[in-house]
PDB file of C-alpha atoms and ligand atoms in Angstrom:
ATOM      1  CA  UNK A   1     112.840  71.304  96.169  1.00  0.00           C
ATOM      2  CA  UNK A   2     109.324  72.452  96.468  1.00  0.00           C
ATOM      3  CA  UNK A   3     108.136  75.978  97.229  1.00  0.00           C
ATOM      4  CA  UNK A   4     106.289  74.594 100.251  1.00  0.00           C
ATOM      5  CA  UNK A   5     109.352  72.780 101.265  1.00  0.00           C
ATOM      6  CA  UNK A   6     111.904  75.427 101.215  1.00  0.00           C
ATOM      7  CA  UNK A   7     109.409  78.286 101.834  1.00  0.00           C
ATOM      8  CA  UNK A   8     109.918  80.917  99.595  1.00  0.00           C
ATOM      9  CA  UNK A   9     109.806  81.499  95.878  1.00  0.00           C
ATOM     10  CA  UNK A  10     112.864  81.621  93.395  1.00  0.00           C
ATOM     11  CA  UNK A  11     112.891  84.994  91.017  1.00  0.00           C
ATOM     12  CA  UNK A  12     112.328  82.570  88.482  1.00  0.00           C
ATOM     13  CA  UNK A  13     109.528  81.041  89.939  1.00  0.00           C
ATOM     14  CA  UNK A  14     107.976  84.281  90.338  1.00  0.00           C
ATOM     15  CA  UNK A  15     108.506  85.300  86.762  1.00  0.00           C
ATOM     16  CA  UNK A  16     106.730  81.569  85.815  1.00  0.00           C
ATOM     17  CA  UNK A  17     103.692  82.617  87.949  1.00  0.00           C
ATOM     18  CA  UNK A  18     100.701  82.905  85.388  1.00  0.00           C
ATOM     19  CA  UNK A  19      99.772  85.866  87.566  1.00  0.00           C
ATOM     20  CA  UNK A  20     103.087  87.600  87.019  1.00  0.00           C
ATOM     21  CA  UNK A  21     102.677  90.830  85.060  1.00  0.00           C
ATOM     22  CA  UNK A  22     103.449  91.209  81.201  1.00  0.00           C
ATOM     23  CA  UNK A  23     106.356  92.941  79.805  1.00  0.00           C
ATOM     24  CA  UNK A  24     103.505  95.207  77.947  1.00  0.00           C
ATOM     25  CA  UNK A  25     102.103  95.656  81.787  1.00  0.00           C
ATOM     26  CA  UNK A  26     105.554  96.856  83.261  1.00  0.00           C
ATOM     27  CA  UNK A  27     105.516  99.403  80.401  1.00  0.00           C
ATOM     28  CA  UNK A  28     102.570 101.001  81.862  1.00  0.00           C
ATOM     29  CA  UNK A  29     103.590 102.017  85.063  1.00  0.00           C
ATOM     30  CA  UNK A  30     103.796 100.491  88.457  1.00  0.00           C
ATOM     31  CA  UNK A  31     102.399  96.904  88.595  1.00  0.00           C
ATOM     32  CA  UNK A  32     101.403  94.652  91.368  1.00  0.00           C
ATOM     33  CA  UNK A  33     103.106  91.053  91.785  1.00  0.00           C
ATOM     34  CA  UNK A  34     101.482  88.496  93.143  1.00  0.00           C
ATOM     35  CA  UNK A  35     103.527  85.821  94.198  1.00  0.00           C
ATOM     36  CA  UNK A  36     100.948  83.364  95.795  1.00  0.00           C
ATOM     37  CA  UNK A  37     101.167  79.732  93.848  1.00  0.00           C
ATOM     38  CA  UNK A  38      99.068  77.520  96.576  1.00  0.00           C
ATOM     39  CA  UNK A  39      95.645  76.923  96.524  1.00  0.00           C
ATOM     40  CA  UNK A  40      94.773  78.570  99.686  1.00  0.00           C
ATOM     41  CA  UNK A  41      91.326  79.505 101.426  1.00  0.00           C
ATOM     42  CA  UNK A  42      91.947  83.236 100.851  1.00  0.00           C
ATOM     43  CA  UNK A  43      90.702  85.926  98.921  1.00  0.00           C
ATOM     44  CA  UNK A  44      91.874  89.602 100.488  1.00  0.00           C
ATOM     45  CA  UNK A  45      93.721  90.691  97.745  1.00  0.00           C
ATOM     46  CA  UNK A  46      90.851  90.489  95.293  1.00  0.00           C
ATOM     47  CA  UNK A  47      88.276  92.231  97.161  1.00  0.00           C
ATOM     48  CA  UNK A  48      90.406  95.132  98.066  1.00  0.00           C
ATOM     49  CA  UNK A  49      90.904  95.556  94.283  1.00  0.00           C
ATOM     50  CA  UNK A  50      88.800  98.125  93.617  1.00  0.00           C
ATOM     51  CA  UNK A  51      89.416  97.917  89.952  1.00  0.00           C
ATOM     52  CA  UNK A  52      88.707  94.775  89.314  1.00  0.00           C
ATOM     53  CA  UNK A  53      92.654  93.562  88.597  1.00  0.00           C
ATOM     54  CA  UNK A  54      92.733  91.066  90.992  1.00  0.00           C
ATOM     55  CA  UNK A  55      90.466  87.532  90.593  1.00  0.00           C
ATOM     56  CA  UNK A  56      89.958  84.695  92.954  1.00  0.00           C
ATOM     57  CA  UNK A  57      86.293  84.224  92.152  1.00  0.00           C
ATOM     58  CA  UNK A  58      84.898  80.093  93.618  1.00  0.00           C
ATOM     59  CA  UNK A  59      85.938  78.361  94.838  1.00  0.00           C
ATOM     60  CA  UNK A  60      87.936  80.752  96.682  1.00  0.00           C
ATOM     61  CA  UNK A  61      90.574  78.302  96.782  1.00  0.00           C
ATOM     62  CA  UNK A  62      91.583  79.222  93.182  1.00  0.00           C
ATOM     63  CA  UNK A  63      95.031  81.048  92.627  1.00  0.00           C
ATOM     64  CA  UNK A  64      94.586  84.707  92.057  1.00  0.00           C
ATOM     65  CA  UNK A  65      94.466  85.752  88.567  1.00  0.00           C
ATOM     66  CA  UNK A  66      95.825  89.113  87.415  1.00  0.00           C
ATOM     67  CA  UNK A  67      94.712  91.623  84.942  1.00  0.00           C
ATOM     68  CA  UNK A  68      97.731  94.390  84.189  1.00  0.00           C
ATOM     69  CA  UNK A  69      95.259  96.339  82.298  1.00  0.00           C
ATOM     70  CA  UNK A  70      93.607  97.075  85.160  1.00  0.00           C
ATOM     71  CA  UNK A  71      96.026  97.623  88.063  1.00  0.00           C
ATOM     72  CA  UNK A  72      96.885 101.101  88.816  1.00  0.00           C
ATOM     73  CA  UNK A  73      99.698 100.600  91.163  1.00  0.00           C
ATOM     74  CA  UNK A  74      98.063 101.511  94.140  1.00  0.00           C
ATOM     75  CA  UNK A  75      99.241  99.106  96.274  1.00  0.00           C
ATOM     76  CA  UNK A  76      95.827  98.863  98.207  1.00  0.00           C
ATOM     77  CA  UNK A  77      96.606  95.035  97.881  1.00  0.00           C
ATOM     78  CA  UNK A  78     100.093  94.844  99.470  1.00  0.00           C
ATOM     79  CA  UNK A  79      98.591  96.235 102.553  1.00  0.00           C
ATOM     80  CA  UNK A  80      95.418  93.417 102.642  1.00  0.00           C
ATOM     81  CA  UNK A  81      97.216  90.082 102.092  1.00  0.00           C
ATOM     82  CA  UNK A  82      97.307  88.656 104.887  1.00  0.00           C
ATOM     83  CA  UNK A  83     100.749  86.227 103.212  1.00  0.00           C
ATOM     84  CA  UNK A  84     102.605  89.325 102.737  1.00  0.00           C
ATOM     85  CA  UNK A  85     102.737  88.241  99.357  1.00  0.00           C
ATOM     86  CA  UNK A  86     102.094  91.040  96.815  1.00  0.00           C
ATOM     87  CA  UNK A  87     104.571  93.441  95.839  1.00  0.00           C
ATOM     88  CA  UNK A  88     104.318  96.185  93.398  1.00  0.00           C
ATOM     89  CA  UNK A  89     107.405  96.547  91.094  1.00  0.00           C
ATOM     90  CA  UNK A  90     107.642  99.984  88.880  1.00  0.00           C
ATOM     91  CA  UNK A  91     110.025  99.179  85.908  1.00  0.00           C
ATOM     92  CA  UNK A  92     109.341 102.509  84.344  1.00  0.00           C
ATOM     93  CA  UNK A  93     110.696 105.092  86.934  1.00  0.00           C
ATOM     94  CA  UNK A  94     114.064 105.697  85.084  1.00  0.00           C
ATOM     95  CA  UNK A  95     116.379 103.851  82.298  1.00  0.00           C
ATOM     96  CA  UNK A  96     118.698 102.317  85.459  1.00  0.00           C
ATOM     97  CA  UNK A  97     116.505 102.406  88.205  1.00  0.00           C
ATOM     98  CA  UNK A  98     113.211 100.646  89.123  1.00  0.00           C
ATOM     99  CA  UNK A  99     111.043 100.645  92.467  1.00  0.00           C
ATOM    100  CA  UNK A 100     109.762  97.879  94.490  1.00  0.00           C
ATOM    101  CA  UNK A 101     106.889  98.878  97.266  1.00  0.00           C
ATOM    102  CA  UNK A 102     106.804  96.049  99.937  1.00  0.00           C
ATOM    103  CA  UNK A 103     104.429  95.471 103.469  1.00  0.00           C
ATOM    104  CA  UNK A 104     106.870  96.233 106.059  1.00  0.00           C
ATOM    105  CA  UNK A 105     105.725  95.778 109.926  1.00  0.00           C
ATOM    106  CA  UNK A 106     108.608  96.441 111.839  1.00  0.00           C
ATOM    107  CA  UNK A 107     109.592  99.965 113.953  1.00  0.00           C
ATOM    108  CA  UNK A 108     110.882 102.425 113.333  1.00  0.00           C
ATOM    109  CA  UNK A 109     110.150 102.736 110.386  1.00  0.00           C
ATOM    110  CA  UNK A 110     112.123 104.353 107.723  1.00  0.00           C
ATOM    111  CA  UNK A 111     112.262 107.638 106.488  1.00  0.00           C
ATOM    112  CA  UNK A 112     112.197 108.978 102.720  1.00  0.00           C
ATOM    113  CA  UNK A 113     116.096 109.875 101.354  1.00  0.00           C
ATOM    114  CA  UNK A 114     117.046 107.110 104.078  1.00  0.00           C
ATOM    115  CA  UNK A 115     119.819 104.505 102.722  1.00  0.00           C
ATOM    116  CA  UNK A 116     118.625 101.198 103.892  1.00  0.00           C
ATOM    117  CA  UNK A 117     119.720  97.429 102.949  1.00  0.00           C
ATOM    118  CA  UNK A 118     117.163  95.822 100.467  1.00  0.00           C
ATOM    119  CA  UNK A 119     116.988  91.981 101.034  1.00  0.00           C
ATOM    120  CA  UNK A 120     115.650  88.975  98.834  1.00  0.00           C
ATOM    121  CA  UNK A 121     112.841  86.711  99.665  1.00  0.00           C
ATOM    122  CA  UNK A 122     115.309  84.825 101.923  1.00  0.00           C
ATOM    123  CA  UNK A 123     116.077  88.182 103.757  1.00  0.00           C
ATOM    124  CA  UNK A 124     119.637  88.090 102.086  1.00  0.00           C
ATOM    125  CA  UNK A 125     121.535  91.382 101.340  1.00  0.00           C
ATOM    126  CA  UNK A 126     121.243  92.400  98.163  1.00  0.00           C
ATOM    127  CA  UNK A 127     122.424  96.162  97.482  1.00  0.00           C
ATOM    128  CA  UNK A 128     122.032  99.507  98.872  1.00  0.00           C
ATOM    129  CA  UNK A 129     118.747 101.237  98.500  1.00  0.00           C
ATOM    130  CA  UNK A 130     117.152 104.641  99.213  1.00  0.00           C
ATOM    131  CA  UNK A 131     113.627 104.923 100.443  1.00  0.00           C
ATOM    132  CA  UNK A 132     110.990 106.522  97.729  1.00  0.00           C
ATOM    133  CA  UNK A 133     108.711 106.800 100.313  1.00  0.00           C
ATOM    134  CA  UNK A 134     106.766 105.477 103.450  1.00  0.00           C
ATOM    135  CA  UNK A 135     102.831 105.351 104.168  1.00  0.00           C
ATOM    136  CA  UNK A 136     101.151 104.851 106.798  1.00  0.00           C
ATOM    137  CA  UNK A 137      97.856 105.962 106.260  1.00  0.00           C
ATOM    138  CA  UNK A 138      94.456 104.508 108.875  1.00  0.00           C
ATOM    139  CA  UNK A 139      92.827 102.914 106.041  1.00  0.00           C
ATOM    140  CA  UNK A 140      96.137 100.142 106.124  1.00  0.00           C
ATOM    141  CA  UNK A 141      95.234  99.102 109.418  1.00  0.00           C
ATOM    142  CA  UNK A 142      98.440  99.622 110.611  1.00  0.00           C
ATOM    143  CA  UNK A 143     100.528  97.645 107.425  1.00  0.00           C
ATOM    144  CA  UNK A 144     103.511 100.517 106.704  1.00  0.00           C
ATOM    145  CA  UNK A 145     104.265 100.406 103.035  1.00  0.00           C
ATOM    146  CA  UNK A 146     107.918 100.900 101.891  1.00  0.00           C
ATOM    147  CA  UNK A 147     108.994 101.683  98.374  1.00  0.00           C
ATOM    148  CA  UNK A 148     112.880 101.337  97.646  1.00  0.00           C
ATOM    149  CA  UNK A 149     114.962 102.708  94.479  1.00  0.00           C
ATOM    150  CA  UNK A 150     116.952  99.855  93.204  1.00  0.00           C
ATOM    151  CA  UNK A 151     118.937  98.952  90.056  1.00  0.00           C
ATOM    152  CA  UNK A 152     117.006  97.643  87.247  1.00  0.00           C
ATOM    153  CA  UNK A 153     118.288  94.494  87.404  1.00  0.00           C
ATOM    154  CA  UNK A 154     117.647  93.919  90.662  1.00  0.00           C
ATOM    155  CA  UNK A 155     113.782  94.713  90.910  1.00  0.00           C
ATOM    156  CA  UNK A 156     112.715  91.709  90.971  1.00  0.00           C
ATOM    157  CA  UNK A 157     115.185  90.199  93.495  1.00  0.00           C
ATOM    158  CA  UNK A 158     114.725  92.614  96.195  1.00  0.00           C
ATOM    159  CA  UNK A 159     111.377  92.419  98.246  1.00  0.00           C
ATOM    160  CA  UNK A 160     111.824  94.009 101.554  1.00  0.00           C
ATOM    161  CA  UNK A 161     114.432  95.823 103.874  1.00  0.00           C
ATOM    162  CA  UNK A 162     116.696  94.772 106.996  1.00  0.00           C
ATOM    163  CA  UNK A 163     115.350  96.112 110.031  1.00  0.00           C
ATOM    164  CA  UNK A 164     116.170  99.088 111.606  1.00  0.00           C
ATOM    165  CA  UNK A 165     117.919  99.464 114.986  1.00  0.00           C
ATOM    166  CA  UNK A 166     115.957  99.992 117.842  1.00  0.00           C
ATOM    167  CA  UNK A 167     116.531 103.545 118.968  1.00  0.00           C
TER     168      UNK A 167
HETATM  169  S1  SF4 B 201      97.984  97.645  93.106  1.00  0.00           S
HETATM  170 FE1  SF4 B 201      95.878  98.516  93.325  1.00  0.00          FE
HETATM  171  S2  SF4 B 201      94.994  98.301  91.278  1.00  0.00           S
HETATM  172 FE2  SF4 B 201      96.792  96.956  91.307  1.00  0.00          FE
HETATM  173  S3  SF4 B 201      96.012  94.949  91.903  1.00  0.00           S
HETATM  174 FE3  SF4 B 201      96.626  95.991  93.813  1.00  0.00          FE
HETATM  175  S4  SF4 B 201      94.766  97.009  94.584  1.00  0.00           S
HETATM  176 FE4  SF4 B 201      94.421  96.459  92.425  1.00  0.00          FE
HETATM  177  S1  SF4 B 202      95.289  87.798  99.826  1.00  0.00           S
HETATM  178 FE1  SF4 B 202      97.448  87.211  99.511  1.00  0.00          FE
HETATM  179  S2  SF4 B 202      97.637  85.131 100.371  1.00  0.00           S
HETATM  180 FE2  SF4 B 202      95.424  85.560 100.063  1.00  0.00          FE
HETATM  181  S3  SF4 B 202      94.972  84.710  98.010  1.00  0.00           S
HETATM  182 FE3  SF4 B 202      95.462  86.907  97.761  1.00  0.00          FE
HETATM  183  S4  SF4 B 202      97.676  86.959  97.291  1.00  0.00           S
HETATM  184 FE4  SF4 B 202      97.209  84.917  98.155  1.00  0.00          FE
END
């Protein structure tokens, strides 16, 4: 079945993306994912790339292209697609344990040390997870960022969090 006919990407589709980071690029540090395969009239992502990691270039129909070398992790992207399809995945922060920031627009939002559920691409369960951290900062225009702890292998599986109950 198609991406566009079931809707969401396979883990190993996303690993197949030409835009999906290097092994030599997870080494570095905290990587963004992109996980946009359609030729789409959209360019966000690379024009909030400050440094220059993220190419669309004309027409602007062309899938983004992705240069590891030059992506800091700031997640300045996750908070601009408009798809809510880039990630950033941190493989380095400890031998077991990776991170995964995510766009998450629901309230409340979580807090950091909270144990939340971290769900797949299909919004499936996947494991416990605690929260790294939350911003919220203006300059997101009002996209919260979430970044969970998870297992290694795991990272790339998880890519967002169940909603919280309504107080
Ligand atoms: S995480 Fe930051 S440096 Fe990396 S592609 Fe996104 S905006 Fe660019
Ligand atoms: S902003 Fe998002 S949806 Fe638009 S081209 Fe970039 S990755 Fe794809």
């Amino acid at each position: 079945m198609s991406v566009k006919e079931k809707g969401y990407l396979t883990t190993e589709e996303v690993r197949a993306l030409p835009q999906y980071p290097t092994e030599e690029d997870f080494k570095r540090g905290p990587m963004a994912v992109i996980e946009c395969p359609q030729e789409i009239p959209c360019n966000p992502c690379e024009t909030s790339c400050r440094f220059n990691a993220i190419h669309v270039g004309k027409p602007i129909t062309t899938i983004p292209q992705f240069t590891g070398e030059n992506c800091t992790g700031c997640a300045v992207c996750v908070t601009r697609c408009p798809g809510l399809a880039i990630f950033v995945v941190d493989k380095t922060y400890s031998e077991d344990m990776a991170t995964v920031t995510f766009p998450h627009e629901y309230r409340p939002l979580p807090k950091k040390g909270d144990i939340v559920d971290a769900v797949n691409r299909q919004g499936q369960f996947v494991c416990k997870a605690e929260v790294l951290r939350v911003l919220n900062p203006k300059a997101f225009d009002h996209t919260s960022i979430v970044t969970l702890i998870v297992p290694q292998d795991v990272v790339d599986d998880v890519r967002g969090m169940k909603r919280l109950p309504r107080d």
